[in-house]
Amino acid sequence: AQTVTQSQPEMSVQEAETVTLSCTYDTSESDYYLFWYKQPPSRQMILVIRQEAYKQQNATENRFSVNFQKAAKSFSLKISDSQLGDAAMYFCAYRRGAQKLVFGQGTRLTINP
Amino acid sequence: DGGITQSPKYLFRKEGQNVTLSCEQNLNHDAMYWYRQDPGQGLRLIYYSQIVNDFQKGDIAEGYSVSREKKESFPLTVTSAQKNPTAFYLCASSMGGQGFYGYTFGSGTRLTVV
């Protein structure tokens, strides 16, 4: 079974600085999708960014980018120019086709003003 | 606008009572899911349904029941058999066979046993 591991339960960063959240996963498949979701204090789950495994180019969405290392099964999220509104729980997730999303345990990110 | 609506936002249950949490989507998604989240914790899958009139147990189905009579609706009943139901419940949906889209989530229901 696929598993997703987020080894950092908590992270903190100074406002305007850059932070990287780690995620590793285990799969024997070659075609799948990876996601980062953000859950702010409102508890609403928001899709931050997604990566298709067959694409070598790392996905980017404004201040959010990923470092996708397929051979190493690593999928880290980099947040540049951190803002107070980035404070949230971040979940890494894996999905293959129509199968269920497999979530990591989450990383709580604190932004220090 | 398309989306998922969960109601109520807050729900209080007395010991021994069954309660039903509503989840409705107008996204024409085939699959729907229920997750439980305890404070500071990750998401645990309760039940999921990939097609109308069919559903499967997730990792923590004991004490819960669901139905999927319509594509748009996937209500969750928390029964009196659920020993510790106080938690935050999230409903999600996804397009069938379309892994690219991930899930769309509702805004959640916070259930408290009083």
PDB file of C-alpha atoms in Angstrom:
ATOM      1  CA  ALA A   1       0.000   0.000   0.000  1.00  0.00           C
ATOM      2  CA  GLN A   2       1.101   3.501  -0.707  1.00  0.00           C
ATOM      3  CA  THR A   3       2.216   5.625   2.213  1.00  0.00           C
ATOM      4  CA  VAL A   4       2.988   9.309   2.581  1.00  0.00           C
ATOM      5  CA  THR A   5       5.337  10.584   5.283  1.00  0.00           C
ATOM      6  CA  GLN A   6       5.757  14.135   6.520  1.00  0.00           C
ATOM      7  CA  SER A   7       8.641  14.024   8.954  1.00  0.00           C
ATOM      8  CA  GLN A   8       8.230  17.578  10.305  1.00  0.00           C
ATOM      9  CA  PRO A   9       5.213  17.864  12.647  1.00  0.00           C
ATOM     10  CA  GLU A  10       5.892  21.587  13.110  1.00  0.00           C
ATOM     11  CA  MET A  11       7.891  24.263  11.319  1.00  0.00           C
ATOM     12  CA  SER A  12       8.268  27.983  11.842  1.00  0.00           C
ATOM     13  CA  VAL A  13       9.643  30.764   9.675  1.00  0.00           C
ATOM     14  CA  GLN A  14      10.090  34.501   9.859  1.00  0.00           C
ATOM     15  CA  GLU A  15       7.770  36.578   7.756  1.00  0.00           C
ATOM     16  CA  ALA A  16       9.224  37.265   4.259  1.00  0.00           C
ATOM     17  CA  GLU A  17      11.643  34.351   4.477  1.00  0.00           C
ATOM     18  CA  THR A  18      11.573  31.025   2.654  1.00  0.00           C
ATOM     19  CA  VAL A  19      10.576  27.691   4.166  1.00  0.00           C
ATOM     20  CA  THR A  20      10.581  24.151   2.784  1.00  0.00           C
ATOM     21  CA  LEU A  21       8.218  21.419   3.960  1.00  0.00           C
ATOM     22  CA  SER A  22       9.279  17.825   3.372  1.00  0.00           C
ATOM     23  CA  CYS A  23       7.267  14.900   2.066  1.00  0.00           C
ATOM     24  CA  THR A  24       8.271  11.404   1.026  1.00  0.00           C
ATOM     25  CA  TYR A  25       6.069   8.660  -0.355  1.00  0.00           C
ATOM     26  CA  ASP A  26       6.255   5.018  -1.145  1.00  0.00           C
ATOM     27  CA  THR A  27       4.881   3.541  -4.355  1.00  0.00           C
ATOM     28  CA  SER A  28       5.820   1.053  -7.031  1.00  0.00           C
ATOM     29  CA  GLU A  29       3.783   2.884  -9.655  1.00  0.00           C
ATOM     30  CA  SER A  30       5.185   5.240 -12.277  1.00  0.00           C
ATOM     31  CA  ASP A  31       2.056   7.251 -13.101  1.00  0.00           C
ATOM     32  CA  TYR A  32       0.462   9.168 -10.246  1.00  0.00           C
ATOM     33  CA  TYR A  33      -0.267  12.615  -8.887  1.00  0.00           C
ATOM     34  CA  LEU A  34       1.031  14.460  -5.856  1.00  0.00           C
ATOM     35  CA  PHE A  35      -0.659  17.320  -4.036  1.00  0.00           C
ATOM     36  CA  TRP A  36      -0.101  19.828  -1.280  1.00  0.00           C
ATOM     37  CA  TYR A  37      -3.197  20.969   0.619  1.00  0.00           C
ATOM     38  CA  LYS A  38      -3.357  23.847   3.082  1.00  0.00           C
ATOM     39  CA  GLN A  39      -5.696  23.874   6.084  1.00  0.00           C
ATOM     40  CA  PRO A  40      -5.796  27.313   7.748  1.00  0.00           C
ATOM     41  CA  PRO A  41      -7.461  27.930  11.140  1.00  0.00           C
ATOM     42  CA  SER A  42     -10.841  28.014   9.353  1.00  0.00           C
ATOM     43  CA  ARG A  43     -10.290  24.256   8.749  1.00  0.00           C
ATOM     44  CA  GLN A  44     -11.190  24.590   5.036  1.00  0.00           C
ATOM     45  CA  MET A  45      -8.901  22.371   2.948  1.00  0.00           C
ATOM     46  CA  ILE A  46      -7.414  24.301   0.042  1.00  0.00           C
ATOM     47  CA  LEU A  47      -5.427  22.841  -2.849  1.00  0.00           C
ATOM     48  CA  VAL A  48      -2.086  24.636  -3.028  1.00  0.00           C
ATOM     49  CA  ILE A  49      -0.271  22.859  -5.821  1.00  0.00           C
ATOM     50  CA  ARG A  50      -0.210  19.586  -7.740  1.00  0.00           C
ATOM     51  CA  GLN A  51       2.436  17.629  -9.636  1.00  0.00           C
ATOM     52  CA  GLU A  52       2.000  14.988 -12.317  1.00  0.00           C
ATOM     53  CA  ALA A  53       4.586  12.250 -11.929  1.00  0.00           C
ATOM     54  CA  TYR A  54       5.266  11.962 -15.646  1.00  0.00           C
ATOM     55  CA  LYS A  55       6.260  15.629 -15.829  1.00  0.00           C
ATOM     56  CA  GLN A  56       9.864  16.314 -14.923  1.00  0.00           C
ATOM     57  CA  GLN A  57       9.305  20.038 -14.567  1.00  0.00           C
ATOM     58  CA  ASN A  58       8.546  21.145 -11.026  1.00  0.00           C
ATOM     59  CA  ALA A  59       5.135  22.765 -10.543  1.00  0.00           C
ATOM     60  CA  THR A  60       4.948  26.405  -9.478  1.00  0.00           C
ATOM     61  CA  GLU A  61       2.029  28.534  -8.269  1.00  0.00           C
ATOM     62  CA  ASN A  62       3.082  32.086  -7.457  1.00  0.00           C
ATOM     63  CA  ARG A  63       5.099  31.908  -4.196  1.00  0.00           C
ATOM     64  CA  PHE A  64       4.635  28.141  -3.917  1.00  0.00           C
ATOM     65  CA  SER A  65       6.858  25.668  -5.739  1.00  0.00           C
ATOM     66  CA  VAL A  66       7.760  22.025  -5.392  1.00  0.00           C
ATOM     67  CA  ASN A  67      10.942  20.027  -5.641  1.00  0.00           C
ATOM     68  CA  PHE A  68       9.849  16.716  -7.151  1.00  0.00           C
ATOM     69  CA  GLN A  69      12.481  14.004  -7.052  1.00  0.00           C
ATOM     70  CA  LYS A  70      10.806  10.950  -8.570  1.00  0.00           C
ATOM     71  CA  ALA A  71      13.644   8.493  -8.066  1.00  0.00           C
ATOM     72  CA  ALA A  72      14.002   9.512  -4.436  1.00  0.00           C
ATOM     73  CA  LYS A  73      10.193   9.590  -3.997  1.00  0.00           C
ATOM     74  CA  SER A  74      10.418  13.046  -2.504  1.00  0.00           C
ATOM     75  CA  PHE A  75       7.990  15.942  -2.952  1.00  0.00           C
ATOM     76  CA  SER A  76       8.873  19.032  -0.927  1.00  0.00           C
ATOM     77  CA  LEU A  77       6.980  22.325  -0.884  1.00  0.00           C
ATOM     78  CA  LYS A  78       8.844  25.623  -0.902  1.00  0.00           C
ATOM     79  CA  ILE A  79       7.071  28.778   0.212  1.00  0.00           C
ATOM     80  CA  SER A  80       8.886  31.960  -0.733  1.00  0.00           C
ATOM     81  CA  ASP A  81       8.351  35.371   0.857  1.00  0.00           C
ATOM     82  CA  SER A  82       6.284  33.823   3.663  1.00  0.00           C
ATOM     83  CA  GLN A  83       3.217  35.786   4.699  1.00  0.00           C
ATOM     84  CA  LEU A  84       1.151  35.676   7.879  1.00  0.00           C
ATOM     85  CA  GLY A  85      -1.694  34.184   5.868  1.00  0.00           C
ATOM     86  CA  ASP A  86       0.452  31.161   5.057  1.00  0.00           C
ATOM     87  CA  ALA A  87       0.144  29.951   8.648  1.00  0.00           C
ATOM     88  CA  ALA A  88      -1.707  26.652   8.429  1.00  0.00           C
ATOM     89  CA  MET A  89      -1.500  22.893   8.549  1.00  0.00           C
ATOM     90  CA  TYR A  90      -0.045  21.562   5.297  1.00  0.00           C
ATOM     91  CA  PHE A  91      -0.831  18.071   4.034  1.00  0.00           C
ATOM     92  CA  CYS A  92       1.028  16.196   1.328  1.00  0.00           C
ATOM     93  CA  ALA A  93      -1.058  13.665  -0.616  1.00  0.00           C
ATOM     94  CA  TYR A  94      -0.626  10.964  -3.274  1.00  0.00           C
ATOM     95  CA  ARG A  95      -3.158   9.675  -5.761  1.00  0.00           C
ATOM     96  CA  ARG A  96      -3.097   7.171  -8.579  1.00  0.00           C
ATOM     97  CA  GLY A  97      -5.970   7.407 -11.046  1.00  0.00           C
ATOM     98  CA  ALA A  98      -9.364   7.075  -9.380  1.00  0.00           C
ATOM     99  CA  GLN A  99      -7.932   5.621  -6.190  1.00  0.00           C
ATOM    100  CA  LYS A 100      -8.313   7.343  -2.851  1.00  0.00           C
ATOM    101  CA  LEU A 101      -5.990  10.141  -1.886  1.00  0.00           C
ATOM    102  CA  VAL A 102      -3.378   9.017   0.619  1.00  0.00           C
ATOM    103  CA  PHE A 103      -2.534  11.835   3.039  1.00  0.00           C
ATOM    104  CA  GLY A 104       0.504  12.465   5.164  1.00  0.00           C
ATOM    105  CA  GLN A 105       0.095  13.378   8.822  1.00  0.00           C
ATOM    106  CA  GLY A 106       0.571  17.085   8.199  1.00  0.00           C
ATOM    107  CA  THR A 107       3.046  19.819   9.092  1.00  0.00           C
ATOM    108  CA  ARG A 108       1.925  22.791  11.157  1.00  0.00           C
ATOM    109  CA  LEU A 109       3.542  25.965   9.820  1.00  0.00           C
ATOM    110  CA  THR A 110       3.865  29.036  12.012  1.00  0.00           C
ATOM    111  CA  ILE A 111       4.830  32.435  10.578  1.00  0.00           C
ATOM    112  CA  ASN A 112       6.660  34.730  12.986  1.00  0.00           C
ATOM    113  CA  PRO A 113       6.104  38.462  12.370  1.00  0.00           C
TER     114      PRO A 113
ATOM    115  CA  ASP B   1     -20.980  28.349  -8.148  1.00  0.00           C
ATOM    116  CA  GLY B   2     -20.187  24.660  -7.878  1.00  0.00           C
ATOM    117  CA  GLY B   3     -19.010  23.245  -4.629  1.00  0.00           C
ATOM    118  CA  ILE B   4     -19.652  21.054  -1.620  1.00  0.00           C
ATOM    119  CA  THR B   5     -21.974  22.116   1.161  1.00  0.00           C
ATOM    120  CA  GLN B   6     -21.745  20.593   4.606  1.00  0.00           C
ATOM    121  CA  SER B   7     -24.350  21.261   7.239  1.00  0.00           C
ATOM    122  CA  PRO B   8     -24.641  22.087   9.983  1.00  0.00           C
ATOM    123  CA  LYS B   9     -21.382  23.878  10.726  1.00  0.00           C
ATOM    124  CA  TYR B  10     -21.681  23.048  14.438  1.00  0.00           C
ATOM    125  CA  LEU B  11     -23.602  20.138  15.920  1.00  0.00           C
ATOM    126  CA  PHE B  12     -24.148  19.081  19.488  1.00  0.00           C
ATOM    127  CA  ARG B  13     -25.175  15.556  20.400  1.00  0.00           C
ATOM    128  CA  LYS B  14     -26.294  14.070  23.642  1.00  0.00           C
ATOM    129  CA  GLU B  15     -24.892  10.760  24.780  1.00  0.00           C
ATOM    130  CA  GLY B  16     -26.748   7.854  23.163  1.00  0.00           C
ATOM    131  CA  GLN B  17     -28.206   9.830  20.273  1.00  0.00           C
ATOM    132  CA  ASN B  18     -27.673   9.285  16.561  1.00  0.00           C
ATOM    133  CA  VAL B  19     -26.942  12.358  14.469  1.00  0.00           C
ATOM    134  CA  THR B  20     -26.676  12.848  10.716  1.00  0.00           C
ATOM    135  CA  LEU B  21     -24.233  15.156   8.991  1.00  0.00           C
ATOM    136  CA  SER B  22     -25.212  16.410   5.573  1.00  0.00           C
ATOM    137  CA  CYS B  23     -22.950  16.617   2.527  1.00  0.00           C
ATOM    138  CA  GLU B  24     -24.232  17.845  -0.837  1.00  0.00           C
ATOM    139  CA  GLN B  25     -22.246  18.569  -4.010  1.00  0.00           C
ATOM    140  CA  ASN B  26     -23.242  20.130  -7.308  1.00  0.00           C
ATOM    141  CA  LEU B  27     -19.988  19.374  -9.101  1.00  0.00           C
ATOM    142  CA  ASN B  28     -21.306  16.228 -10.817  1.00  0.00           C
ATOM    143  CA  HIS B  29     -18.520  14.292  -9.115  1.00  0.00           C
ATOM    144  CA  ASP B  30     -18.819  10.518  -8.999  1.00  0.00           C
ATOM    145  CA  ALA B  31     -16.888   9.852  -5.805  1.00  0.00           C
ATOM    146  CA  MET B  32     -17.504  11.183  -2.311  1.00  0.00           C
ATOM    147  CA  TYR B  33     -15.622  10.734   0.959  1.00  0.00           C
ATOM    148  CA  TRP B  34     -15.980  11.317   4.696  1.00  0.00           C
ATOM    149  CA  TYR B  35     -12.991  12.102   6.923  1.00  0.00           C
ATOM    150  CA  ARG B  36     -12.627  12.593  10.640  1.00  0.00           C
ATOM    151  CA  GLN B  37     -10.051  14.992  12.038  1.00  0.00           C
ATOM    152  CA  ASP B  38      -9.130  15.224  15.728  1.00  0.00           C
ATOM    153  CA  PRO B  39      -7.391  18.335  17.103  1.00  0.00           C
ATOM    154  CA  GLY B  40      -3.918  18.767  15.672  1.00  0.00           C
ATOM    155  CA  GLN B  41      -4.164  15.489  13.809  1.00  0.00           C
ATOM    156  CA  GLY B  42      -4.356  14.316  10.225  1.00  0.00           C
ATOM    157  CA  LEU B  43      -7.327  13.023   8.257  1.00  0.00           C
ATOM    158  CA  ARG B  44      -8.760   9.575   8.825  1.00  0.00           C
ATOM    159  CA  LEU B  45     -11.067   8.050   6.235  1.00  0.00           C
ATOM    160  CA  ILE B  46     -14.452   6.888   7.533  1.00  0.00           C
ATOM    161  CA  TYR B  47     -16.381   5.861   4.408  1.00  0.00           C
ATOM    162  CA  TYR B  48     -16.228   6.507   0.690  1.00  0.00           C
ATOM    163  CA  SER B  49     -18.457   5.983  -2.316  1.00  0.00           C
ATOM    164  CA  GLN B  50     -17.349   5.826  -5.920  1.00  0.00           C
ATOM    165  CA  ILE B  51     -20.802   5.403  -7.417  1.00  0.00           C
ATOM    166  CA  VAL B  52     -24.449   5.780  -6.445  1.00  0.00           C
ATOM    167  CA  ASN B  53     -25.833   2.964  -4.286  1.00  0.00           C
ATOM    168  CA  ASP B  54     -22.374   1.689  -3.436  1.00  0.00           C
ATOM    169  CA  PHE B  55     -19.948   2.572  -0.640  1.00  0.00           C
ATOM    170  CA  GLN B  56     -16.968   1.098   1.159  1.00  0.00           C
ATOM    171  CA  LYS B  57     -15.605   1.265   4.673  1.00  0.00           C
ATOM    172  CA  GLY B  58     -12.546   3.325   5.322  1.00  0.00           C
ATOM    173  CA  ASP B  59     -10.065   2.984   8.150  1.00  0.00           C
ATOM    174  CA  ILE B  60     -12.377   3.930  11.029  1.00  0.00           C
ATOM    175  CA  ALA B  61     -15.920   2.966   9.954  1.00  0.00           C
ATOM    176  CA  GLU B  62     -17.043   1.480  13.287  1.00  0.00           C
ATOM    177  CA  GLY B  63     -19.878   3.502  14.809  1.00  0.00           C
ATOM    178  CA  TYR B  64     -20.682   5.292  11.557  1.00  0.00           C
ATOM    179  CA  SER B  65     -23.064   4.631   8.670  1.00  0.00           C
ATOM    180  CA  VAL B  66     -23.627   6.235   5.262  1.00  0.00           C
ATOM    181  CA  SER B  67     -25.953   6.089   2.280  1.00  0.00           C
ATOM    182  CA  ARG B  68     -25.555   7.130  -1.351  1.00  0.00           C
ATOM    183  CA  GLU B  69     -29.010   7.198  -2.889  1.00  0.00           C
ATOM    184  CA  LYS B  70     -28.272  10.225  -5.068  1.00  0.00           C
ATOM    185  CA  LYS B  71     -25.112  11.290  -6.833  1.00  0.00           C
ATOM    186  CA  GLU B  72     -25.240  14.686  -5.140  1.00  0.00           C
ATOM    187  CA  SER B  73     -25.670  13.524  -1.561  1.00  0.00           C
ATOM    188  CA  PHE B  74     -23.603  11.450   0.879  1.00  0.00           C
ATOM    189  CA  PRO B  75     -24.928  11.827   4.438  1.00  0.00           C
ATOM    190  CA  LEU B  76     -22.997  10.457   7.398  1.00  0.00           C
ATOM    191  CA  THR B  77     -24.745   9.142  10.500  1.00  0.00           C
ATOM    192  CA  VAL B  78     -22.791   9.050  13.722  1.00  0.00           C
ATOM    193  CA  THR B  79     -24.427   6.352  15.801  1.00  0.00           C
ATOM    194  CA  SER B  80     -24.509   5.834  19.547  1.00  0.00           C
ATOM    195  CA  ALA B  81     -22.012   3.010  19.004  1.00  0.00           C
ATOM    196  CA  GLN B  82     -19.312   5.560  18.206  1.00  0.00           C
ATOM    197  CA  LYS B  83     -17.555   5.872  21.557  1.00  0.00           C
ATOM    198  CA  ASN B  84     -15.788   9.165  21.024  1.00  0.00           C
ATOM    199  CA  PRO B  85     -17.568  11.134  18.288  1.00  0.00           C
ATOM    200  CA  THR B  86     -16.387  14.612  19.244  1.00  0.00           C
ATOM    201  CA  ALA B  87     -14.308  15.696  16.225  1.00  0.00           C
ATOM    202  CA  PHE B  88     -14.237  17.743  13.053  1.00  0.00           C
ATOM    203  CA  TYR B  89     -15.785  15.994  10.036  1.00  0.00           C
ATOM    204  CA  LEU B  90     -14.835  16.779   6.460  1.00  0.00           C
ATOM    205  CA  CYS B  91     -16.638  15.699   3.315  1.00  0.00           C
ATOM    206  CA  ALA B  92     -14.899  15.616  -0.065  1.00  0.00           C
ATOM    207  CA  SER B  93     -15.666  14.695  -3.648  1.00  0.00           C
ATOM    208  CA  SER B  94     -13.725  13.918  -6.792  1.00  0.00           C
ATOM    209  CA  MET B  95     -14.257  13.155 -10.450  1.00  0.00           C
ATOM    210  CA  GLY B  96     -14.227   9.466 -11.220  1.00  0.00           C
ATOM    211  CA  GLY B  97     -11.033   8.278 -12.907  1.00  0.00           C
ATOM    212  CA  GLN B  98      -9.546  11.763 -12.848  1.00  0.00           C
ATOM    213  CA  GLY B  99      -6.620  11.611 -10.462  1.00  0.00           C
ATOM    214  CA  PHE B 100      -5.350  14.972 -11.679  1.00  0.00           C
ATOM    215  CA  TYR B 101      -8.098  16.882  -9.885  1.00  0.00           C
ATOM    216  CA  GLY B 102      -7.550  15.590  -6.387  1.00  0.00           C
ATOM    217  CA  TYR B 103     -10.412  16.286  -4.018  1.00  0.00           C
ATOM    218  CA  THR B 104     -12.729  19.220  -3.442  1.00  0.00           C
ATOM    219  CA  PHE B 105     -13.558  19.641   0.237  1.00  0.00           C
ATOM    220  CA  GLY B 106     -16.512  21.029   2.115  1.00  0.00           C
ATOM    221  CA  SER B 107     -16.063  23.461   4.991  1.00  0.00           C
ATOM    222  CA  GLY B 108     -16.628  20.818   7.642  1.00  0.00           C
ATOM    223  CA  THR B 109     -18.897  20.079  10.589  1.00  0.00           C
ATOM    224  CA  ARG B 110     -17.693  20.265  14.171  1.00  0.00           C
ATOM    225  CA  LEU B 111     -19.519  17.669  16.279  1.00  0.00           C
ATOM    226  CA  THR B 112     -19.483  17.908  20.057  1.00  0.00           C
ATOM    227  CA  VAL B 113     -20.966  15.405  22.484  1.00  0.00           C
ATOM    228  CA  VAL B 114     -22.528  17.089  25.505  1.00  0.00           C
TER     229      VAL B 114
END
